[in-house]
Amino acid sequence: MTSSTSSFAALWQLIRYARPYRARLIAASLCSVANKLFDVAPEILIGIAIDVVVRGQQSFVAGFGVTDPLDQVYLLGGLTLAIWIFESLFEFAYLVLWRNLAQDLQHELRTSAFAHVQNLDLAYFEDRSSGGLVSILNDDVNQLERFLNGGASDLIQVVVTVIACGAVFFAISPQIAVLAFTPIPVILWGAFFFQRKAGPRYDRVREKVAALSGRLANNLAGIATVRSFGAEQRELARLQTDSLAYVAANRHAIRLSSAFVPLIRMAILFGFLCTFVRGGQLVLEGHLQAGFYAVLVFLTQRLLWPLTRLAETVDLFERAMASTRRILGLLATPIHIADATTPEPAQPARGDIRLDQVHFAYANGNPVLHGVTLDITAGTTVALVGATGGGKSSLIKLLLRFYEPTQGQIFLDGRPLASYPLAWLRSQIGWVAQDVFLFEGSVRDNIAYGRPGASESEIVAAAMAAEAHEFITRLPQGYDTPVGERGIKLSGGQRQRLSIARALLKDPPILLLDEATSAVDNETEAAIQRSLARLAHQRTVIVIAHRLSTIVQADAVVVVEDGRIVEAGRHRELIGRAGSYAALWKVQTGAAAQMPEPA
């Protein structure tokens, strides 16, 4: 597919997407057409006025019954006033319509794309930077808005100018019309040649700005790590490389667009000289009235000079279509985690979970889970233990349907997990991740994130249950204290306790704890464990823990190694087996160090 075909295909897709705005699009286009028609009319009236002054009662206007030259001048003055008024009204109308349409459409595109991104499965984000997505949702949408603000109307008005002026030219003098219009094919050829060459260059520009946005977002998010390694100059050098790549891509496109304007100017000069010289000859030979000659000269200016902006308009169009392809491409990304169409259950989940021969591999194809079968009874606490990378966190993500099993099924209360609406399913699960994410806002906002309508007493109760209330009250503004971006103003342990409070306030029947106490001290860990023990009998709890001392009271301990369950049972039972769990326990409690050396 050529660039021009690709750009017009993107334009057609955009028009189809903007179908709900069709009436406003048509109204804006008609106002642009009307404005240009009234804009061209004064040049015609000037020529007619010259005809009145030169020919008097034999003028063109006299043919309409107004024979007195002074009355003809008054009539032309009144028409000029009316034309200027209507031109101004339609200019106001098309500016308001196009700009409001641009605002509404960019809002619709940005929110629709963001909503779509939120529904994409996590596998989509594995090989993509958040900065690149932000570039599409922000910069690309803004680029399209800039085109709709002015470029779309300019394209329409160029077409109207050519048609309107062409009609007048051929009505007055077909010979001069042919000469005046001779440059237009050259101009159009140049415009489409430029478009064909510029399209790939602007695609590269969009790619480079996405890479630059990704670099900026990544470095700002990791500013503490950058400083701790003294890598400021190294990261600055990387940013300079990406920035220079963006500049180079833009220069490559600018070089082409800059060459287009001189080509158009030379073509316009040829058309103007043809009208000026040949028209003058026809007047001197008596084959053309002076007033009509003036009309043709003025209209040549009106016809050809606006085409000097064609390069700028086409440039804006190509930039916008490059952005449109990226936006619509994002919207067309398929969602692999299909939402169920069945109605939500009337009652909360009981919490019975069954994994039946579950296999799973990430997008890179490396298998993570191999035929995992596990039954978890409602209201029990099950601990998943084992070495890092064994597949424990992957099991948690499958329960949340962030991913789908490659083989096998997961059941909740006897029904396949995929048969539940996603929103309902996730409302039944409270998740405390190992990598805690807090949103920019207050402590209160973050605790109440899962229940925005929670009362103050409920928020405080959740904080107390997570052993967070005491440190919150010591903060400068208490529960109203801003946590900063990603919770940067709080310690790791404080962030984790807020995350636990957030999950507890949600009060779900199923609670997933992925190393929930990994970032707290021993005293706080003990307090959180007491809180979780009080709450465990009310819900199904699945705990991933590396500190085995925190899960000795679990109803069942499941040892996961290399994506397989190798042991399962209660703590004392597994210790007695002297298997993998017992070995882990000995290492963590120091028993292994006390064993006698082999003979």
PDB file of C-alpha atoms in Angstrom, residues 355-361 369-372 398 404-410:
ATOM      1  CA  LEU A 355      -7.487 -25.443  39.228  1.00  0.00           C
ATOM      2  CA  ASP A 356      -7.792 -28.368  36.829  1.00  0.00           C
ATOM      3  CA  GLN A 357      -4.647 -29.314  34.875  1.00  0.00           C
ATOM      4  CA  VAL A 358      -3.703 -25.669  34.345  1.00  0.00           C
ATOM      5  CA  HIS A 359      -0.842 -24.939  31.949  1.00  0.00           C
ATOM      6  CA  PHE A 360       0.378 -21.425  31.248  1.00  0.00           C
ATOM      7  CA  ALA A 361       3.051 -19.651  29.202  1.00  0.00           C
ATOM      8  CA  LEU A 369       2.929 -23.729  34.813  1.00  0.00           C
ATOM      9  CA  HIS A 370       2.720 -27.429  33.961  1.00  0.00           C
ATOM     10  CA  GLY A 371      -0.587 -29.171  34.691  1.00  0.00           C
ATOM     11  CA  VAL A 372      -1.334 -27.596  38.075  1.00  0.00           C
ATOM     12  CA  LEU A 398      -4.661 -16.286  36.361  1.00  0.00           C
ATOM     13  CA  GLU A 404      -5.821 -17.014  30.371  1.00  0.00           C
ATOM     14  CA  PRO A 405      -4.465 -20.545  30.870  1.00  0.00           C
ATOM     15  CA  THR A 406      -2.994 -22.034  27.725  1.00  0.00           C
ATOM     16  CA  GLN A 407      -4.553 -25.348  28.758  1.00  0.00           C
ATOM     17  CA  GLY A 408      -6.861 -26.485  31.532  1.00  0.00           C
ATOM     18  CA  GLN A 409      -9.512 -24.541  33.449  1.00  0.00           C
ATOM     19  CA  ILE A 410     -10.027 -22.634  36.661  1.00  0.00           C
TER      20      ILE A 410
END
